[in-house]
Amino acid sequence: MTERYGHIIDGHEVESTLGHQFQSIDPYDQKPWAEVAFGGAPDVDRAVAAARHAFDEGPWPRMTHEERRSLIHRFADLIIENGAELALADTRDMGKPYAQALGNDVPRTAANFRFFADHAALATGDVYPRDDRHHLYSSYDPAGVVAAIAPWNFPMMLESWKVAPALAWGNTVVLKPAEDSPASATILARLALEAGIPAGVFNVVHGYGPDSAGQALTESPFIDRITFTGESNTGRVIAAAAAKNLVPVSLELGGKGANIVFDDADIDNAVEWSINAAFTNTGQVCLAGSRLYVQRGILPEFKRRFVAAAEAMVVGDPKDDSTQIGPLSSDEHYTKVRRYFDSIEQAGGSIDTGRLGDGWTITPTVISGLSEEAPHLREEIFGPIVSMTPFDTVDEAVRLVNASPFGLNAMMFTENLSTAHKVAGRLRVGTVWVNCFFIRDLRAPFGGAGDSGVGREGGNFSREFFTEPKAVVMQLN
Ligand code: NDP
């Protein structure tokens, strides 16, 4: 074990105030690969004070958008240049296949920074014409110190989704990454400093959630925004902390993505995207298409091809370029997913394919025959396990999708434009993908309904959240 990752506070990489550390375990060989500073309330206080000072006194919020834009673009360049180190850090922390980390997460992380830097630099306020004695306009002022709390499944990418708009709009940030994926956050903050982003603007504190750095950060009276991605129950706790200090909060929470395949779907396209939706990142995706609803006419053919494609996936060492399915992210998470695997038959389901693999690995698993009430269909499993349920009519498909307490996203495969439009309008979810999956446009709203979240981010939605919109009313004498 050679790697060490500290907090980044006020431009320095530092150890914890109390000198505590924790180890990050590589989920493939189950050995520690890095030592990480283990922070708590004193470290959060230091980081928030640094961010507060950088916001209240420092140059960052006072720069022009163009100046910030150029520094953030330099940061994005460094992310690409150091992509291999960032990708390997996520792979070793949480078992993400390296090819996916390098091919998807690194470029998307850089793209998030570039997009929000450009978006802020190009944004305009509004003028409200009234009469010749008044001039009214709106401006978007930086909100202040942003607390960002991220999960482990797309570590650097989801951190950038929060940090990028926060920085672009002139805020300062304290980021708490997940304990299972600390390394890339430290690397990102090192690169931000190297790019010339001033000390105290982007701080990172490692630690756990409850009774630790996460809780201390969300309860701090000196923060102005909380942006959180994680489980729905954690979201409830964080919303309560935010309510206490009346801090605006954005919650991107769990999901149970539904995927409707109609009889008239292009079956090659449907199988390819559905496999991608179900098993990318070993199924540890909030948007994963883990509930497959297949119209009865196409079911036998679709199932045959889907199961064959699932069985063809390469399971193994996430560091190998060919690996598509790695281990689950941690012992605790494997134990949780395994409980679902072990109880499939007890819940009335049958396994079409899938088995326990070596270590913390479960191969792509397809279940049939579950009743609507089965926990496997109602709860977020967050692993490579999908259920396949037949349906007959459009109304039935819509009802099944909307029966979930989650409402993050849905996919639909059909060649009928009318069906696509009508069904998209009836689904109670934040994003609908038709004949595709995971194609993102950063201008579009992203977030969930029901237990999947509160608020939207992306484009102008991020601007609304990370700024204080202000109206200025002048009387002209
Ligand atoms: P958790 O909710 O367990 O943790 C998320 C983050 O919150 C971690 O940094 C965690 O720290 C921290 N945390 C936990 N408890 C508290 C607390 N009381 N106060 C402050 N911080 C706390 O989620 P996971 O990391 O397990 O991530 C998986 C979840 O994230 C899934 O439900 C998934 O659907 C969801 N997700 C949602 C997305 C979306 O866009 N809607 C995108 C990606 C994931 P620690 O790790 O140390 O416990």
XYZ file of C-alpha atoms and ligand atoms in Angstrom:
525
model
C 0.000 0.000 0.000
C 1.772 3.142 -1.169
C -0.762 5.808 -2.029
C -1.813 8.525 0.414
C -4.646 10.985 -0.005
C -5.140 13.951 2.298
C -7.809 16.588 2.684
C -7.326 19.665 0.525
C -7.978 22.697 2.692
C -7.073 26.268 1.808
C -4.707 25.201 -0.943
C -2.782 22.576 1.043
C -2.990 18.829 1.233
C -3.258 18.145 4.949
C -3.789 15.357 7.461
C -6.735 15.300 9.858
C -6.676 17.529 12.905
C -6.856 14.442 15.126
C -4.373 12.516 12.947
C -6.883 9.770 12.073
C -6.772 7.812 8.808
C -8.761 5.106 7.080
C -7.865 2.627 4.398
C -9.424 2.337 0.985
C -9.929 -1.311 0.031
C -9.539 -2.455 -3.577
C -12.715 -4.521 -4.080
C -11.049 -6.848 -6.589
C -8.202 -8.164 -4.424
C -9.891 -7.005 -1.198
C -6.632 -5.476 0.043
C -6.026 -1.916 1.209
C -4.426 0.135 -1.548
C -4.449 3.650 -0.090
C -4.428 5.514 3.210
C -6.780 8.435 3.457
C -7.081 11.267 5.975
C -10.158 10.609 8.100
C -11.847 13.885 8.849
C -14.502 14.962 11.298
C -16.057 18.169 12.560
C -12.721 19.986 13.193
C -11.592 19.365 9.618
C -14.957 20.408 8.210
C -14.779 23.595 10.293
C -11.326 24.359 8.864
C -12.483 23.704 5.297
C -15.680 25.728 5.665
C -13.697 28.604 7.198
C -11.269 28.504 4.250
C -14.137 28.437 1.755
C -15.923 31.232 3.627
C -12.793 33.397 3.607
C -12.153 32.693 -0.087
C -15.732 33.692 -0.844
C -15.976 36.749 1.410
C -12.482 38.165 0.820
C -10.844 36.332 -2.081
C -10.712 37.047 -5.802
C -12.843 34.122 -7.052
C -16.371 35.577 -6.791
C -15.042 38.960 -7.965
C -13.401 37.694 -11.155
C -15.136 38.163 -14.464
C -16.875 35.087 -15.830
C -14.260 35.087 -18.575
C -11.398 34.897 -16.050
C -13.043 32.029 -14.188
C -13.857 30.330 -17.463
C -10.252 30.293 -18.563
C -9.032 28.813 -15.244
C -11.752 26.141 -15.279
C -10.863 25.211 -18.865
C -7.213 24.831 -17.808
C -8.478 22.563 -15.003
C -10.431 20.487 -17.543
C -7.295 20.181 -19.708
C -5.411 18.808 -16.691
C -8.206 16.310 -16.000
C -7.751 14.902 -19.501
C -3.934 14.933 -19.202
C -4.160 13.069 -15.891
C -7.042 10.856 -16.967
C -5.189 7.581 -16.454
C -4.389 8.404 -12.807
C -7.954 9.544 -12.118
C -9.486 6.494 -13.796
C -7.240 4.063 -11.935
C -8.064 5.762 -8.632
C -11.799 5.132 -9.137
C -11.141 1.576 -10.343
C -9.068 0.728 -7.277
C -11.438 2.472 -4.883
C -14.734 0.985 -6.040
C -14.043 -1.604 -8.745
C -15.334 0.300 -11.776
C -13.987 -1.285 -14.977
C -10.997 0.850 -15.931
C -12.052 1.042 -19.568
C -15.368 2.620 -18.484
C -13.615 5.019 -16.082
C -11.131 6.156 -18.729
C -13.471 6.076 -21.709
C -16.562 7.579 -20.094
C -16.003 9.118 -16.677
C -12.820 11.086 -17.402
C -14.089 12.841 -20.554
C -17.480 13.473 -18.958
C -15.818 14.984 -15.889
C -13.790 17.364 -18.060
C -16.864 18.117 -20.176
C -18.877 19.036 -17.083
C -16.269 21.641 -16.118
C -16.048 23.020 -19.657
C -19.815 23.174 -20.139
C -20.635 25.009 -16.909
C -17.694 27.427 -17.344
C -18.972 28.298 -20.839
C -22.589 28.381 -19.750
C -21.896 30.869 -16.955
C -19.681 33.009 -19.179
C -22.354 33.202 -21.883
C -25.344 33.689 -19.570
C -27.349 36.880 -19.586
C -29.691 38.474 -17.064
C -33.093 39.900 -17.932
C -34.310 43.446 -18.383
C -37.961 44.187 -17.545
C -39.071 47.244 -19.549
C -41.543 49.330 -17.510
C -41.666 53.041 -18.244
C -39.223 55.909 -18.768
C -38.855 56.507 -15.038
C -37.745 53.010 -14.036
C -35.069 50.547 -15.008
C -35.492 46.942 -13.794
C -33.090 44.087 -14.321
C -32.073 40.762 -12.804
C -28.621 39.477 -11.950
C -27.314 36.124 -10.773
C -24.969 36.576 -7.840
C -22.867 33.689 -6.483
C -24.655 32.007 -3.572
C -21.641 31.574 -1.256
C -20.140 28.412 0.217
C -21.470 25.219 -1.351
C -21.413 21.911 0.557
C -21.225 19.055 -1.962
C -21.738 15.446 -0.872
C -21.202 12.700 -3.400
C -21.692 8.924 -3.706
C -19.173 6.297 -4.802
C -20.658 4.938 -8.026
C -19.336 7.580 -10.463
C -16.946 9.300 -8.084
C -15.167 11.963 -10.137
C -18.018 12.431 -12.599
C -20.716 13.097 -10.011
C -18.371 15.310 -8.010
C -17.769 17.388 -11.128
C -21.521 17.600 -11.742
C -21.731 19.544 -8.454
C -18.379 21.301 -8.251
C -18.375 22.548 -11.861
C -21.540 24.710 -11.772
C -20.756 25.840 -8.229
C -17.313 27.122 -9.264
C -18.462 28.497 -12.606
C -21.004 30.721 -10.868
C -18.359 32.114 -8.491
C -19.030 30.039 -5.379
C -16.493 28.280 -3.199
C -16.884 24.594 -2.369
C -16.314 22.012 0.342
C -16.679 18.528 -1.130
C -17.096 15.371 0.925
C -16.603 12.345 -1.306
C -17.912 8.925 -0.320
C -15.710 6.933 2.035
C -15.568 4.134 -0.564
C -14.172 6.415 -3.282
C -11.983 9.118 -1.787
C -8.926 9.185 -4.037
C -10.094 10.914 -7.212
C -11.516 13.844 -5.208
C -8.080 14.633 -3.790
C -6.548 14.300 -7.257
C -9.179 16.655 -8.702
C -8.518 19.276 -6.021
C -4.744 18.984 -6.582
C -5.314 19.600 -10.294
C -7.564 22.589 -9.591
C -4.730 24.198 -7.648
C -2.268 23.369 -10.424
C -4.634 25.048 -12.878
C -4.445 28.259 -10.846
C -7.826 28.134 -9.099
C -7.094 30.065 -5.899
C -6.558 28.439 -2.503
C -9.730 27.912 -0.487
C -12.022 27.848 -3.536
C -12.221 24.062 -3.891
C -11.712 22.152 -0.636
C -12.058 18.415 0.007
C -12.669 16.745 3.354
C -12.705 12.963 3.610
C -14.667 11.034 6.193
C -17.849 9.116 6.800
C -21.449 10.326 6.719
C -23.355 10.095 10.021
C -21.521 11.438 13.114
C -18.620 12.318 10.880
C -17.526 14.759 8.180
C -20.761 14.455 6.167
C -23.041 15.305 9.039
C -20.768 18.114 10.268
C -20.758 19.641 6.790
C -24.520 19.581 6.285
C -25.104 20.994 9.770
C -22.583 23.830 9.452
C -24.209 27.244 9.976
C -21.677 28.805 7.576
C -22.745 27.163 4.317
C -25.175 28.589 1.758
C -26.125 25.584 -0.385
C -26.144 21.801 -0.057
C -25.995 19.660 -3.161
C -26.310 15.959 -2.438
C -26.350 12.773 -4.478
C -26.945 9.482 -2.703
C -29.587 7.219 -1.243
C -33.129 8.426 -0.652
C -32.980 7.805 3.101
C -29.736 9.767 3.413
C -31.465 12.506 1.423
C -34.187 12.686 4.063
C -31.569 13.175 6.816
C -29.779 15.851 4.806
C -33.025 17.657 3.986
C -33.735 17.835 7.729
C -30.266 19.312 8.405
C -30.787 21.851 5.618
C -34.203 22.784 6.976
C -32.725 23.582 10.367
C -30.469 26.296 8.906
C -32.854 27.188 6.046
C -30.215 26.285 3.484
C -31.445 25.492 -0.055
C -30.778 21.864 -0.890
C -30.699 19.891 -4.116
C -31.242 16.141 -3.744
C -30.417 13.613 -6.455
C -31.468 10.301 -4.938
C -32.021 6.647 -5.659
C -33.717 5.136 -8.672
C -35.312 1.997 -10.056
C -35.165 2.685 -13.779
C -37.917 1.118 -15.865
C -37.316 -0.040 -19.405
C -40.348 -0.684 -21.636
C -39.783 -2.748 -24.781
C -42.782 -2.637 -27.116
C -43.580 -5.326 -29.694
C -42.595 -2.994 -32.547
C -39.123 -2.194 -31.163
C -36.005 -2.524 -33.280
C -34.866 -5.591 -31.389
C -31.126 -5.249 -32.076
C -31.153 -1.688 -30.802
C -33.362 -2.578 -27.827
C -31.130 -5.455 -26.706
C -27.927 -3.435 -27.050
C -29.176 -0.426 -25.070
C -31.015 -2.540 -22.508
C -27.849 -4.492 -21.719
C -25.986 -1.223 -21.415
C -28.698 0.226 -19.175
C -28.839 -2.844 -16.943
C -25.168 -3.661 -16.464
C -22.965 -0.607 -17.076
C -20.831 0.037 -13.998
C -21.841 -3.429 -12.777
C -25.417 -2.200 -12.398
C -24.373 0.339 -9.777
C -26.106 3.214 -11.547
C -28.984 5.280 -10.180
C -30.423 5.272 -13.718
C -29.930 1.538 -14.303
C -32.708 -0.083 -16.309
C -33.279 -2.710 -13.643
C -37.029 -3.187 -14.279
C -37.547 -4.539 -17.784
C -41.164 -4.565 -19.001
C -41.418 -6.458 -22.302
C -44.571 -6.667 -24.423
C -45.695 -10.273 -24.715
C -45.334 -10.593 -28.508
C -41.622 -9.833 -28.492
C -40.839 -11.453 -25.118
C -39.462 -14.870 -26.201
C -37.104 -13.419 -28.811
C -36.053 -10.456 -26.664
C -35.401 -12.656 -23.630
C -33.344 -15.161 -25.637
C -31.142 -12.415 -27.046
C -30.915 -10.402 -23.823
C -29.883 -13.436 -21.775
C -27.293 -14.423 -24.409
C -25.840 -10.901 -24.398
C -25.744 -10.868 -20.574
C -23.899 -14.206 -20.575
C -21.380 -12.881 -23.110
C -20.273 -10.032 -20.840
C -16.683 -10.256 -19.635
C -16.533 -10.529 -15.842
C -13.206 -10.133 -14.093
C -10.429 -7.829 -12.949
C -11.661 -4.267 -13.500
C -8.120 -3.225 -14.381
C -8.188 -5.422 -17.532
C -9.252 -3.453 -20.579
C -11.688 -6.138 -21.701
C -13.578 -6.375 -18.382
C -17.185 -5.179 -18.484
C -18.363 -6.381 -15.067
C -16.158 -5.866 -12.013
C -16.704 -6.682 -8.359
C -19.279 -4.830 -6.292
C -17.816 -1.776 -4.630
C -17.290 -2.984 -1.062
C -17.894 -5.843 1.339
C -20.913 -4.051 2.795
C -22.434 -3.381 -0.613
C -21.748 -6.933 -1.841
C -23.497 -8.286 1.254
C -26.537 -6.112 0.527
C -26.772 -7.115 -3.159
C -26.127 -10.754 -2.319
C -29.109 -10.763 0.037
C -31.290 -9.878 -2.952
C -29.602 -12.555 -5.084
C -30.073 -15.225 -2.419
C -33.756 -14.412 -1.970
C -34.853 -14.459 -5.632
C -36.602 -17.831 -5.442
C -38.106 -17.086 -2.042
C -39.666 -13.974 -3.643
C -41.260 -16.147 -6.343
C -38.720 -15.451 -9.087
C -36.604 -17.740 -11.217
C -33.071 -17.046 -12.445
C -32.715 -17.080 -16.236
C -28.996 -16.464 -15.928
C -26.577 -15.251 -13.243
C -24.493 -16.714 -10.441
C -22.214 -15.735 -7.613
C -18.685 -15.239 -8.920
C -15.303 -14.959 -7.219
C -14.833 -12.529 -4.369
C -17.420 -9.751 -4.387
C -18.601 -10.525 -7.913
C -22.090 -11.414 -9.140
C -22.416 -12.149 -12.854
C -25.152 -10.396 -14.893
C -28.385 -11.793 -13.521
C -31.816 -11.884 -15.147
C -34.922 -12.796 -13.116
C -38.394 -13.723 -14.362
C -41.671 -14.395 -12.620
C -41.557 -11.846 -9.794
C -44.807 -10.438 -8.502
C -45.247 -6.669 -8.463
C -44.805 -6.597 -4.694
C -41.456 -8.412 -4.673
C -38.747 -6.351 -2.957
C -36.516 -6.989 -5.976
C -38.936 -4.919 -8.063
C -39.723 -2.225 -5.523
C -36.339 -1.567 -3.913
C -33.099 -0.317 -5.399
C -30.684 -3.277 -5.589
C -27.801 -1.309 -7.152
C -26.076 -4.324 -8.655
C -26.087 -6.434 -11.850
C -29.582 -7.866 -11.302
C -32.558 -7.101 -13.569
C -36.099 -8.402 -13.599
C -38.091 -9.120 -16.748
C -41.889 -8.765 -16.601
C -44.321 -9.235 -19.523
C -47.128 -6.773 -20.276
C -49.932 -6.614 -22.837
C -51.163 -3.036 -23.235
C -49.754 0.484 -23.193
C -51.876 1.341 -20.149
C -50.532 -1.643 -18.268
C -46.924 -0.655 -19.035
C -47.507 2.913 -17.854
C -49.146 1.693 -14.661
C -46.284 -0.697 -13.902
C -43.641 1.983 -14.416
C -45.470 4.561 -12.304
C -46.155 2.082 -9.487
C -42.619 2.579 -8.165
C -41.919 5.056 -5.370
C -38.852 6.098 -7.407
C -39.165 8.386 -10.406
C -35.712 9.085 -11.752
C -35.898 7.801 -15.321
C -37.396 5.405 -17.823
C -36.421 4.000 -21.197
C -38.752 2.968 -23.975
C -38.128 1.085 -27.211
C -40.660 1.518 -30.004
C -40.676 2.506 -33.673
C -44.052 4.229 -33.233
C -43.646 7.973 -32.743
C -47.156 8.402 -31.339
C -46.603 5.708 -28.719
C -43.284 7.305 -27.760
C -44.772 10.796 -27.327
C -47.896 9.675 -25.531
C -46.146 7.323 -23.135
C -43.326 9.824 -22.398
C -45.973 12.302 -21.312
C -47.571 9.828 -18.898
C -44.459 8.619 -17.069
C -43.796 10.161 -13.655
C -40.007 10.407 -14.021
C -37.329 13.065 -14.481
C -35.850 11.702 -17.727
C -37.278 9.527 -20.517
C -34.963 7.989 -23.076
C -36.593 6.719 -26.280
C -34.618 4.069 -28.199
C -31.447 4.949 -26.257
C -30.023 5.364 -22.751
C -27.684 7.723 -20.851
C -27.393 10.306 -23.618
C -27.046 13.533 -21.694
C -27.254 17.145 -22.751
C -26.003 19.354 -19.951
C -28.527 22.085 -20.791
C -31.441 19.779 -19.983
C -32.975 19.352 -16.503
C -31.693 16.357 -14.560
C -33.297 15.030 -11.387
C -36.056 12.804 -10.143
C -39.669 12.667 -9.018
C -40.969 10.917 -5.897
C -38.270 9.257 -3.792
C -35.689 10.027 -6.496
C -35.083 13.595 -5.534
C -35.975 17.202 -5.031
C -35.019 19.837 -7.595
C -33.271 19.729 -10.941
C -29.729 20.513 -12.005
C -28.212 21.167 -15.437
C -28.001 24.362 -17.525
C -30.264 27.118 -16.216
C -31.527 24.816 -13.452
C -28.007 24.762 -11.997
C -27.800 28.516 -12.375
C -30.997 28.922 -10.338
C -29.625 26.700 -7.595
C -26.042 27.919 -7.369
C -26.825 31.650 -7.492
C -28.951 34.204 -5.694
C -31.087 35.655 -8.456
C -31.552 39.316 -7.680
C -33.948 41.956 -8.970
C -32.641 45.533 -9.194
C -35.282 48.267 -9.438
C -34.098 51.817 -10.177
C -36.128 54.983 -10.243
C -34.601 57.445 -12.696
C -35.029 61.056 -11.551
P -25.276 7.212 0.507
O -26.516 7.987 0.673
O -24.982 6.107 1.426
O -24.004 8.193 0.611
C -23.847 9.311 -0.236
C -22.918 10.299 0.454
O -23.555 10.825 1.611
C -21.612 9.674 0.929
O -20.583 10.627 0.783
C -21.930 9.397 2.387
O -20.786 9.251 3.177
C -22.715 10.636 2.747
N -23.573 10.505 3.912
C -24.165 9.397 4.415
N -24.908 9.714 5.502
C -24.778 11.047 5.686
C -25.284 11.978 6.663
N -26.089 11.590 7.656
N -24.940 13.262 6.537
C -24.146 13.684 5.537
N -23.610 12.860 4.614
C -23.936 11.558 4.682
O -25.245 6.734 -1.003
P -24.164 5.807 -1.708
O -22.808 6.413 -1.575
O -24.371 4.399 -1.261
O -24.556 5.961 -3.248
C -25.490 5.160 -3.886
C -26.833 5.877 -3.946
O -26.697 7.083 -4.692
C -27.885 5.073 -4.678
O -29.104 5.166 -3.994
C -27.983 5.776 -6.025
O -29.210 5.607 -6.685
C -27.754 7.189 -5.627
N -27.346 7.971 -6.791
C -28.222 8.883 -7.318
C -27.898 9.593 -8.468
C -28.819 10.612 -9.046
O -28.378 11.386 -9.899
N -30.085 10.680 -8.645
C -26.617 9.371 -9.150
C -25.776 8.395 -8.506
C -26.139 7.725 -7.364
P -20.190 7.750 3.384
O -19.919 7.203 2.046
O -18.970 7.953 4.138
O -21.245 6.986 4.104
